[in-house]
Coordinates of C-alpha atoms and ligand atoms in Angstrom, one line a residue:
M10 CA -0.1 -0.1 -0.1
L11 CA 1.1 3.4 -0.9
R12 CA 2.0 5.9 1.9
E13 CA -0.9 8.3 2.2
T14 CA 0.1 11.6 0.1
W15 CA -1.3 15.2 0.2
W16 CA -2.9 14.5 -3.4
Q17 CA -4.8 11.5 -2.1
R18 CA -7.2 13.8 0.2
A19 CA -6.6 16.8 -2.0
I20 CA -9.2 18.7 -4.2
I21 CA -7.7 20.1 -7.6
Y22 CA -9.2 23.0 -9.4
Q23 CA -8.3 23.7 -12.9
I24 CA -7.6 27.2 -14.1
Y25 CA -7.7 28.2 -17.7
P26 CA -5.6 31.5 -17.0
R27 CA -7.1 33.4 -20.2
S28 CA -10.1 33.2 -18.7
F29 CA -9.9 33.6 -14.9
Q30 CA -8.9 37.3 -14.2
D31 CA -7.6 39.8 -15.8
S32 CA -5.7 42.3 -14.1
D33 CA -4.2 44.7 -16.6
G34 CA -7.2 45.3 -18.6
D35 CA -5.8 43.8 -21.7
G36 CA -9.4 41.3 -21.5
V37 CA -6.9 38.4 -21.0
G38 CA -6.7 36.7 -18.3
D39 CA -3.4 36.5 -16.0
L40 CA -1.2 35.3 -13.0
P41 CA -1.8 38.6 -11.0
G42 CA -5.1 38.0 -11.7
I43 CA -5.0 34.5 -10.3
T44 CA -3.2 35.6 -7.2
R45 CA -5.8 38.4 -6.3
R46 CA -8.5 35.3 -6.5
L47 CA -6.7 33.0 -4.4
R48 CA -8.8 33.8 -1.4
Y49 CA -11.8 33.1 -3.0
L50 CA -10.3 29.4 -4.0
V51 CA -9.4 28.9 0.0
D52 CA -13.3 29.8 0.8
L53 CA -14.1 27.6 -1.8
G54 CA -12.0 24.9 0.1
V55 CA -10.0 23.4 -3.1
D56 CA -6.3 22.3 -2.1
A57 CA -4.5 22.4 -5.3
L58 CA -4.9 24.8 -8.5
W59 CA -3.6 23.0 -11.7
L60 CA -2.9 26.3 -14.4
S61 CA -3.8 25.5 -18.4
P62 CA -0.1 26.5 -20.0
V63 CA 1.2 29.9 -19.2
F64 CA 4.3 29.4 -21.3
T65 CA 5.8 31.7 -24.2
S66 CA 3.7 30.6 -27.4
P67 CA 2.4 32.1 -30.1
M68 CA -1.0 30.9 -29.1
R69 CA -2.4 29.0 -32.0
D70 CA -3.7 26.1 -29.7
F71 CA -3.8 28.7 -26.9
G72 CA -0.9 27.7 -25.1
Y73 CA -0.3 24.3 -25.7
D74 CA 1.8 25.2 -28.7
I75 CA 5.2 26.4 -26.9
V76 CA 8.0 28.2 -27.9
D77 CA 9.8 28.2 -24.4
Y78 CA 9.2 26.1 -21.7
C79 CA 10.8 28.1 -19.2
A80 CA 9.6 31.4 -19.8
I81 CA 6.0 32.9 -18.8
D82 CA 4.3 34.3 -21.8
P83 CA 4.0 38.1 -21.7
L84 CA 0.2 38.0 -22.1
F85 CA 0.0 36.1 -18.9
G86 CA 2.7 38.3 -16.8
S87 CA 6.3 37.8 -15.9
M88 CA 8.4 35.2 -14.2
Q89 CA 8.0 37.7 -11.1
D90 CA 4.5 37.3 -11.6
F91 CA 4.5 33.7 -11.3
D92 CA 7.1 33.6 -8.5
E93 CA 4.8 35.7 -6.2
L94 CA 1.8 33.4 -7.4
L95 CA 3.7 30.7 -6.2
E96 CA 4.7 32.2 -2.9
A97 CA 1.1 33.4 -2.6
A98 CA -0.4 29.9 -3.4
H99 CA 1.6 28.1 -0.5
S100 CA 1.2 30.5 2.0
Y101 CA -2.4 29.8 2.0
G102 CA -1.7 26.1 1.8
L103 CA -2.3 26.0 -1.7
K104 CA -0.3 23.4 -3.9
L105 CA 0.1 24.7 -7.4
L106 CA 0.6 22.2 -10.6
L107 CA 1.6 23.3 -14.2
D108 CA 0.6 21.7 -17.3
L109 CA 3.5 20.2 -18.8
V110 CA 3.2 19.7 -22.9
P111 CA 5.7 17.0 -24.0
N112 CA 4.4 15.8 -27.0
H113 CA 4.8 18.8 -29.1
T114 CA 6.4 21.8 -29.2
S115 CA 5.1 25.2 -31.4
S116 CA 6.8 25.1 -35.0
Q117 CA 8.5 28.4 -34.0
H118 CA 10.3 26.5 -31.0
P119 CA 13.9 27.1 -31.6
W120 CA 14.5 23.1 -31.3
F121 CA 12.0 22.7 -34.3
I122 CA 13.4 25.4 -36.3
E123 CA 16.9 24.0 -36.0
S124 CA 15.1 20.7 -36.8
R125 CA 13.6 22.2 -39.8
S126 CA 17.0 23.8 -41.1
S127 CA 18.2 20.8 -42.9
R128 CA 18.0 17.1 -42.9
R129 CA 21.7 16.7 -41.5
S130 CA 20.5 19.1 -38.5
P131 CA 21.8 17.6 -35.2
K132 CA 18.2 18.2 -34.1
R133 CA 16.6 16.5 -37.3
N134 CA 15.7 13.3 -35.1
W135 CA 14.4 15.6 -32.2
Y136 CA 10.8 15.5 -34.4
L137 CA 9.4 12.8 -36.5
W138 CA 10.7 13.5 -39.8
R139 CA 9.7 11.0 -43.5
D140 CA 10.6 10.9 -46.8
P141 CA 7.2 11.3 -49.0
A142 CA 5.7 7.8 -50.1
P143 CA 7.4 6.6 -53.5
D144 CA 4.4 8.3 -55.3
G145 CA 5.1 11.8 -53.7
G146 CA 2.8 11.5 -51.7
L147 CA 1.9 11.3 -47.8
P148 CA 4.0 9.0 -45.8
N149 CA 0.9 7.0 -44.5
N150 CA -2.8 7.1 -43.2
W151 CA -2.3 9.1 -39.8
L152 CA -4.6 11.9 -39.1
S153 CA -4.8 14.9 -37.1
E154 CA -6.8 15.1 -34.1
F155 CA -7.4 18.6 -35.6
G156 CA -8.3 17.6 -39.4
G157 CA -6.7 16.3 -42.3
S158 CA -3.6 14.7 -42.7
A159 CA -1.1 14.4 -39.8
W160 CA 1.9 15.0 -41.7
A161 CA 3.1 18.3 -43.3
F162 CA 5.1 18.9 -46.2
D163 CA 8.5 20.8 -45.9
E164 CA 9.1 22.1 -49.2
A165 CA 13.0 22.9 -48.3
S166 CA 13.9 19.6 -46.9
G167 CA 11.7 17.7 -49.0
Q168 CA 10.2 15.5 -46.1
Y169 CA 7.3 15.6 -44.2
Y170 CA 7.0 15.9 -40.4
Y171 CA 4.0 14.5 -37.9
H172 CA 1.8 16.6 -36.2
A173 CA -1.1 15.1 -34.2
F174 CA -2.4 18.5 -33.6
L175 CA -2.1 21.5 -35.5
A176 CA 0.5 21.7 -38.5
S177 CA 2.0 24.5 -36.1
Q178 CA 2.5 21.9 -33.0
P179 CA 5.1 18.9 -34.5
D180 CA 5.3 16.1 -32.4
L181 CA 8.9 15.6 -30.3
N182 CA 10.6 11.9 -30.8
W183 CA 10.2 10.8 -28.0
R184 CA 12.6 8.0 -28.7
N185 CA 15.5 10.4 -28.8
P186 CA 17.1 10.2 -25.5
H187 CA 18.0 13.9 -26.0
V188 CA 14.5 14.9 -26.4
R189 CA 13.8 13.0 -23.0
E190 CA 16.7 14.8 -21.4
A191 CA 15.5 18.2 -22.5
I192 CA 11.9 17.7 -21.0
H193 CA 13.3 16.3 -17.8
N194 CA 15.2 19.5 -17.4
V195 CA 12.2 21.3 -18.1
M196 CA 10.4 19.6 -15.3
R197 CA 13.6 20.0 -13.1
Y198 CA 13.2 24.1 -13.8
W199 CA 9.7 24.6 -12.3
L200 CA 10.3 21.8 -9.6
R201 CA 13.4 23.5 -8.2
K202 CA 11.4 26.7 -8.5
G203 CA 8.8 25.0 -5.9
V204 CA 5.8 24.0 -7.8
D205 CA 3.7 20.6 -6.8
G206 CA 3.6 18.6 -10.0
F207 CA 2.2 18.7 -13.4
R208 CA -0.6 17.8 -15.5
I209 CA 0.8 16.3 -18.4
D210 CA -0.9 16.7 -21.9
V211 CA -1.6 14.0 -24.1
L212 CA 0.5 11.4 -22.5
W213 CA -0.7 8.2 -24.1
H214 CA 0.7 9.9 -27.4
L215 CA 4.0 10.4 -26.8
I216 CA 5.6 7.2 -28.7
K217 CA 4.3 6.3 -31.8
D218 CA 5.0 2.9 -34.2
D219 CA 8.6 3.0 -35.1
Q220 CA 7.5 1.1 -38.3
F221 CA 5.1 3.9 -39.2
R222 CA 2.6 1.0 -40.3
D223 CA -0.8 2.6 -41.7
N224 CA -3.7 2.8 -38.9
P225 CA -6.5 0.7 -39.6
I226 CA -9.7 1.9 -40.9
N227 CA -12.5 2.4 -38.5
P228 CA -15.3 0.1 -39.8
E229 CA -17.7 1.8 -37.3
F230 CA -17.0 5.3 -38.5
K231 CA -20.3 7.4 -39.8
E232 CA -20.5 10.4 -41.3
G233 CA -20.4 13.4 -38.9
Q234 CA -18.3 12.2 -36.2
P235 CA -14.6 13.9 -36.1
P236 CA -12.7 13.2 -39.0
H237 CA -9.7 11.4 -37.5
W238 CA -12.2 9.0 -36.3
K239 CA -11.9 7.6 -39.9
V240 CA -8.9 5.5 -38.5
L241 CA -8.5 3.7 -35.4
P242 CA -5.1 5.1 -33.6
L243 CA -3.6 2.0 -33.1
Y244 CA 0.0 3.0 -34.1
T245 CA -0.6 6.5 -33.3
T246 CA -1.4 6.6 -29.4
D247 CA -1.1 4.0 -26.4
R248 CA 2.0 2.1 -27.9
P249 CA 3.6 -0.2 -25.4
E250 CA 6.9 1.9 -25.3
V251 CA 5.5 4.8 -23.7
H252 CA 5.3 3.1 -20.2
E253 CA 8.8 3.2 -20.2
V254 CA 8.6 6.9 -21.0
V255 CA 6.4 7.9 -18.4
A256 CA 8.3 5.8 -16.2
G257 CA 11.2 8.4 -16.9
L258 CA 9.0 11.1 -15.9
R259 CA 7.9 9.6 -12.6
K260 CA 12.1 9.2 -11.8
V261 CA 12.3 12.8 -12.5
A262 CA 9.5 13.6 -10.1
D263 CA 10.8 11.3 -7.3
E264 CA 13.6 13.5 -7.3
F265 CA 11.9 16.1 -5.6
D266 CA 9.4 15.6 -2.5
D267 CA 5.8 14.8 -2.8
C268 CA 5.6 16.2 -6.9
L269 CA 2.5 14.7 -8.1
L270 CA 2.1 13.7 -11.7
I271 CA -1.2 13.9 -13.6
G272 CA -1.6 12.6 -17.0
E273 CA -4.2 13.2 -19.4
I274 CA -5.1 10.2 -21.3
Y275 CA -8.4 9.4 -23.1
L276 CA -8.7 5.6 -23.0
P277 CA -11.2 2.9 -21.6
P278 CA -10.6 2.2 -17.7
K279 CA -8.5 -1.2 -18.7
R280 CA -5.9 0.5 -21.0
L281 CA -6.1 3.8 -18.5
V282 CA -5.2 2.0 -16.1
A283 CA -1.5 0.9 -17.0
Y284 CA -0.4 4.4 -16.9
Y285 CA -0.1 4.0 -13.1
G286 CA 2.8 1.9 -14.2
K287 CA 4.3 -1.2 -13.3
D288 CA 4.8 -1.3 -9.4
L289 CA 3.2 1.8 -9.9
E290 CA 5.9 3.5 -11.1
G291 CA 3.8 5.4 -13.8
V292 CA 1.9 8.5 -13.3
H293 CA 0.3 9.0 -9.4
L294 CA -3.1 9.7 -11.4
P295 CA -4.1 9.0 -14.9
F296 CA -7.2 11.4 -15.3
N297 CA -9.9 9.1 -15.2
F298 CA -12.5 11.0 -17.5
G299 CA -15.3 8.5 -17.4
L300 CA -18.1 11.1 -16.2
L301 CA -17.2 13.3 -19.2
E302 CA -18.1 10.3 -21.6
T303 CA -21.1 8.7 -20.2
N304 CA -24.5 8.9 -20.4
W305 CA -26.4 10.4 -17.4
H306 CA -28.1 7.2 -16.3
A307 CA -27.9 5.8 -13.1
R308 CA -27.2 2.1 -14.2
K309 CA -24.5 3.5 -16.7
I310 CA -22.7 5.7 -13.7
A311 CA -22.7 2.7 -11.6
E312 CA -21.2 0.3 -14.4
L313 CA -18.4 2.7 -15.2
I314 CA -17.7 3.1 -11.6
D315 CA -17.6 -1.0 -11.1
E316 CA -15.7 -1.2 -14.2
Y317 CA -13.1 1.7 -12.9
E318 CA -13.0 0.5 -9.3
G319 CA -12.3 -2.8 -10.6
A320 CA -9.6 -2.3 -13.1
L321 CA -7.4 0.1 -10.4
P322 CA -4.2 -1.9 -9.6
A323 CA -3.5 -2.7 -6.3
G324 CA -2.2 0.0 -4.0
S325 CA -3.6 2.7 -7.0
W326 CA -5.4 5.9 -6.0
P327 CA -8.3 6.9 -8.0
N328 CA -9.6 10.2 -9.3
W329 CA -12.7 11.8 -11.2
V330 CA -13.0 14.3 -13.6
L331 CA -16.2 16.4 -14.1
G332 CA -15.2 19.2 -16.8
N333 CA -12.3 21.0 -18.4
H334 CA -11.2 23.0 -21.4
D335 CA -11.9 20.8 -24.0
R336 CA -15.3 19.5 -23.3
P337 CA -19.0 21.2 -22.7
R338 CA -19.5 21.7 -19.5
I339 CA -21.2 19.5 -17.0
A340 CA -23.9 22.4 -16.5
T341 CA -24.6 22.2 -20.2
R342 CA -24.3 18.5 -20.7
V343 CA -26.6 17.8 -18.0
G344 CA -28.5 20.7 -17.2
G345 CA -28.4 23.1 -14.2
A346 CA -30.7 20.8 -11.8
Q347 CA -28.6 17.6 -12.5
A348 CA -25.6 20.1 -12.5
R349 CA -26.0 19.9 -8.7
V350 CA -26.4 16.0 -8.6
A351 CA -23.5 15.6 -10.8
A352 CA -21.7 18.0 -8.2
M353 CA -22.8 15.4 -5.2
L354 CA -21.4 12.6 -7.1
L355 CA -17.8 14.0 -8.0
L356 CA -17.0 15.2 -4.3
T357 CA -18.6 11.7 -2.7
L358 CA -16.7 9.2 -5.1
R359 CA -13.8 7.6 -4.1
G360 CA -10.9 9.2 -5.4
T361 CA -9.2 12.7 -6.1
P362 CA -11.8 15.4 -7.4
T363 CA -11.0 17.6 -10.2
I364 CA -13.2 20.6 -10.3
Y365 CA -12.9 22.9 -13.4
Y366 CA -13.0 26.6 -12.9
G367 CA -16.6 27.9 -13.2
D368 CA -18.2 24.8 -12.6
E369 CA -18.9 25.7 -9.0
I370 CA -20.9 28.8 -9.8
G371 CA -23.1 26.5 -12.6
M372 CA -21.5 28.1 -15.8
T373 CA -23.1 26.8 -18.4
D374 CA -20.9 27.1 -22.2
A375 CA -21.0 30.2 -23.9
E376 CA -22.9 30.7 -27.3
V377 CA -20.7 30.7 -29.6
P378 CA -21.5 33.1 -32.8
A379 CA -19.8 31.4 -35.9
G380 CA -18.1 34.2 -36.9
L381 CA -16.2 34.6 -33.4
V382 CA -14.6 31.4 -33.1
C383 CA -11.4 31.2 -31.8
D384 CA -10.6 27.6 -31.4
P385 CA -8.5 25.9 -33.9
L386 CA -10.7 22.7 -33.2
G387 CA -13.7 24.6 -33.7
K388 CA -12.6 26.2 -36.8
S389 CA -11.9 22.4 -38.7
V390 CA -14.7 20.5 -36.3
P391 CA -17.4 22.8 -35.6
A392 CA -19.0 20.4 -33.4
L393 CA -15.9 20.0 -31.4
G394 CA -15.9 23.5 -30.8
R395 CA -13.9 24.1 -27.4
D396 CA -14.5 28.2 -26.7
G397 CA -18.0 27.6 -25.2
A398 CA -16.3 26.0 -22.3
R399 CA -13.5 28.3 -21.8
S400 CA -15.8 31.8 -21.6
P401 CA -14.5 34.1 -18.6
M402 CA -15.3 33.5 -15.1
R403 CA -18.0 35.2 -13.8
W404 CA -17.4 37.0 -10.5
D405 CA -20.4 39.6 -10.2
G406 CA -22.8 40.9 -12.5
S407 CA -21.2 44.1 -13.5
R408 CA -20.5 44.6 -17.7
F409 CA -17.5 41.9 -18.5
G410 CA -18.4 40.3 -15.2
G411 CA -15.6 41.6 -13.1
F412 CA -13.6 39.3 -15.1
S413 CA -11.8 42.7 -17.1
E414 CA -12.1 46.4 -17.6
T415 CA -12.6 45.7 -20.8
S416 CA -14.3 43.2 -24.0
P417 CA -12.6 40.0 -22.8
W418 CA -10.9 37.7 -25.3
C419 CA -14.0 35.4 -25.6
L420 CA -17.1 35.9 -25.3
C421 CA -18.4 38.4 -22.8
P422 CA -20.1 37.2 -19.7
D423 CA -23.7 38.0 -19.5
E424 CA -24.8 40.6 -16.8
G425 CA -26.8 39.0 -13.8
P426 CA -26.3 35.1 -12.8
P427 CA -24.7 33.0 -12.3
N428 CA -22.0 34.9 -10.7
V429 CA -19.6 34.5 -7.4
T430 CA -20.9 37.7 -5.7
E431 CA -24.5 36.8 -6.3
E432 CA -24.3 33.4 -5.1
E433 CA -21.9 34.2 -2.1
S434 CA -25.3 35.7 -0.5
N435 CA -27.4 32.8 -1.6
Q436 CA -27.5 30.0 0.5
A437 CA -29.5 27.9 -2.0
S438 CA -26.7 28.7 -4.7
M439 CA -24.6 26.0 -6.7
L440 CA -21.4 27.6 -4.5
A441 CA -22.9 27.0 -1.6
L442 CA -23.7 23.9 -2.2
Y443 CA -20.0 23.2 -3.5
K444 CA -18.4 24.9 -0.5
R445 CA -20.7 22.3 2.0
L446 CA -20.0 18.9 0.0
I447 CA -16.1 20.0 0.1
K448 CA -17.0 21.0 3.7
A449 CA -18.4 17.5 4.4
R450 CA -16.0 15.8 2.3
R451 CA -13.2 17.1 4.5
H452 CA -15.0 16.7 7.8
N453 CA -15.4 12.8 7.0
P454 CA -12.3 10.8 6.3
A455 CA -15.1 8.2 5.1
L456 CA -15.6 10.6 2.1
T457 CA -11.6 11.6 1.5
I458 CA -10.1 8.2 2.0
G459 CA -12.9 5.7 2.7
S460 CA -13.5 2.6 1.0
Y461 CA -16.7 2.4 -1.5
H462 CA -19.5 0.3 -1.6
P463 CA -22.3 0.1 -4.4
L464 CA -25.5 -0.2 -3.2
V465 CA -28.1 0.4 -5.8
A466 CA -28.6 1.3 -9.7
T467 CA -32.2 1.2 -10.7
G468 CA -34.5 3.5 -12.9
D469 CA -32.9 7.2 -12.1
V470 CA -31.4 6.4 -8.4
L471 CA -27.9 6.0 -7.8
L472 CA -26.7 4.9 -4.3
F473 CA -23.4 4.2 -2.8
R474 CA -21.7 3.9 0.7
R475 CA -18.7 5.4 1.7
S476 CA -16.8 3.9 5.1
H477 CA -13.7 4.2 7.0
P478 CA -12.7 2.4 10.2
G479 CA -13.6 4.7 13.2
C480 CA -15.9 7.2 11.7
P481 CA -19.3 7.0 10.6
S482 CA -20.2 5.9 7.1
V483 CA -21.9 8.0 4.7
M484 CA -24.0 6.9 2.2
T485 CA -24.9 9.0 -1.3
A486 CA -28.4 8.5 -3.0
L487 CA -28.7 10.7 -5.9
N488 CA -32.2 10.9 -8.2
L489 CA -30.6 11.5 -11.8
G490 CA -34.3 12.0 -13.2
D491 CA -36.9 14.4 -12.6
Q492 CA -39.6 12.8 -10.8
P493 CA -39.7 12.0 -7.3
A494 CA -38.0 8.5 -6.4
A495 CA -37.6 5.9 -3.6
A496 CA -34.5 3.7 -2.5
I497 CA -35.5 0.8 -0.5
L498 CA -32.7 -0.5 0.9
E499 CA -33.4 -4.3 1.6
G500 CA -31.2 -5.9 4.3
I501 CA -29.3 -2.8 4.9
R502 CA -29.6 -1.0 8.2
S503 CA -29.6 2.5 7.1
R504 CA -30.5 4.3 10.3
G505 CA -28.9 7.6 9.3
R506 CA -29.6 11.5 9.1
V507 CA -29.5 13.8 6.1
I508 CA -26.3 15.8 6.1
V509 CA -26.5 17.5 2.9
S510 CA -29.2 17.9 0.3
T511 CA -28.4 19.4 -3.1
L512 CA -31.9 21.2 -3.0
A513 CA -32.1 23.2 0.2
A514 CA -31.3 22.9 3.9
D515 CA -34.9 22.4 4.5
R516 CA -33.8 18.2 5.1
D517 CA -30.6 19.1 7.0
G518 CA -30.9 16.6 10.3
E519 CA -33.8 14.5 8.9
A520 CA -34.0 10.8 10.0
V521 CA -33.7 8.3 7.4
K522 CA -34.6 4.8 7.6
D523 CA -35.0 1.8 5.2
E524 CA -36.6 3.8 2.6
I525 CA -35.2 6.9 1.3
D526 CA -37.3 9.6 -0.4
L527 CA -35.8 11.7 -3.2
R528 CA -37.3 14.9 -4.5
P529 CA -37.0 15.4 -8.6
H530 CA -33.2 15.9 -9.1
E531 CA -32.1 15.6 -5.9
G532 CA -29.4 14.4 -4.0
L533 CA -28.8 13.4 -0.2
L534 CA -25.7 12.9 1.4
I535 CA -26.5 10.8 4.9
E536 CA -24.6 10.2 7.6
L537 CA -25.4 6.3 9.1
L538 CA -25.5 5.9 12.9
G539 CA -23.8 2.5 13.7
Ligands
LIG602 O1 -6.0 17.6 -25.4 C1 -6.1 16.3 -26.0 C2 -6.8 15.7 -26.5 O2 -7.6 14.9 -26.5 C3 -7.8 17.1 -27.1 O3 -7.3 17.0 -28.2 C4 -9.5 16.2 -27.3 O4 -9.4 15.3 -27.7 C5 -10.3 17.3 -28.1 O5 -10.2 18.6 -27.1 C6 -12.0 16.9 -28.1 O6 -12.3 17.0 -26.9 C7 -4.8 18.3 -25.1 C8 -5.4 19.9 -24.5 O7 -6.1 19.4 -23.3 C9 -5.8 20.4 -25.2 O8 -6.9 21.5 -25.0 C10 -4.8 20.6 -26.5 O9 -5.7 21.4 -27.8 C11 -4.4 19.2 -26.9 O10 -4.2 18.7 -26.2 C12 -3.1 19.2 -27.8 O11 -2.1 20.3 -26.9

C-alpha cells in the first residue's frame, strides 16, 4: 500500500488562465489576476490549482503550442508574477500544478526551427521526419486530431513531419534520449522553483509506431463523427513503449518531495490504468474522464464506477473529473438541476476530484456565433468547438462580469447570474452547495479516503456508501431523474441523518430509515448511525 500523500485527500481546481481574472485590462486573464483571487479558492476549500499552460507561445492552440518551456508568456505576466503567485498560493496552503506539454512544441520553438533547417541538422531527429511515399504522397494514413492528414510537407528539405494536432504543433520524437533529457530538465526547472507537480498533456500520444504502419480503417465510422475517427489510432497512441517513457518522467518527479504527476489520457479503464505503471512507477493519477463521456443514467454511471474501481491496480489511488477546457461544461451536458447532483457525485466518489473553474457556480457553455470562433478545433470541426467551455469566469453582475475592465478575448460574460458575488449571498446557490460538499468531504475521512461500496442503481436512483474505520459511514443517494423517486434498502440497516441535500437545507438532520425518498433532481448525503 502506498504511503498516504497530500493529493489523496486533495481537491484539485483547474484554472484556464486566459479566462480566470484579467488584472491589466487587456481582456486576457493573467497570473496577477489569479493571485488576486486566491482567497476565493481558499474559501471554496480546494487544495491544489492546476494552471493550463502559461508559457511563451504564439497561441495557435492557446498555449498548448510552446516556444519556451521555461518562460512565462508576457500575456500572462512575468516570471516575477509567477514567483509571487507560487509564494502566495503556498502561503495559503494551496499546491500549484503546471501543465507540461511534452508531446509537441510550437513550430516556432528553436528546437523545431533548427530541426527543420536541414536534413543534417543535429536536431533533425528531435521530431518525426519521413520521406514522401514512393508516389510522392503522404508517408502513411495517420490523421491529425484537428482535421486532415497528420503529415505536413516541408518544401525546403523535401520531407514530411508528423503533427498529432495543428501543423504548427510538430510532435517531438520521444525515442530520442536528447528529447527526454530536455523535457526532464524542464520539469526540474519548475520543480526547483517549488511547483508541486504537473498535469501532463496527451501522455498516451508520446510514442508512435517505429515502423510507421498505416492505422486500420475504423469500420464503425459514421459521417458526422470527428474526421480523425476514420482510422483507429492503433499505431499513433498508447504504444507499449510509452510506459518506459512515463516511468522516466516519474523518476524525475521522484527526485523531489511529494511531486504529483497527473496524466491526460483518453482511454477506456482497462487501458487507462496501465499508466499507473508497473509497480506503480507511472503517473500518480492517470486522469479518469469516465464522467465526461458517460450517458447520464444511474445504471451507466454505476457500471462506469464498477469498471473503473475493478480495473485499478492494487495500491493505486483513483480520481474523477467532471469537466475541463476541452469538453462541454457539466451544466450544459446534463442541465442546471442535474449539475447539482453531479457535484455531489464528484465530491463523494472515492478518488481525488478535479473541479473545472466556473462549474462551482453552475456556468454553462457560452454560445459562440460562427464568426467569433477562436478555437482551432472549433474552426476545423465545429461540433467539437471548445470556446464555449472557456468563457471568462463570472465574478459579479457588472459589465464583463468582473473578469476584466474591457471586452474579454472570448465571449463576454452575460450580466446577471450565475456569478460569484450573487451566489456568495445565496444559501441555495451552486457555490454554497459546492462549499458544503467540500466541507463534508474534508470533515469525514470516510469521504476523503474511505472505501467505496455500491448499493443500488435502478431507474433513476444511484446509491453508494463510503466507509472508514473509526468514523461514521456516509451514503450518497442520487436521483438522476425529474420525478420523485424512492430507494428501498432491503437488508441494510440504514438508520441515518441527512447532512446535505443538493436542493435546500430544509432536510438537514432529517432521520432516514430503510426507505429514502428523493425529490426530483435531488441528491442526499446521509451520515449513517451505527
Ligand atoms: O487535449 C488532447 C485531446 O485529447 C483533445 O484534443 C481532445 O481530444 C479534444 O479537445 C476533443 O475533446 C490536449 C489539451 O487539453 C488540448 O487543449 C490541446 O488542444 C491538445 O492537447 C493539444 O495540445
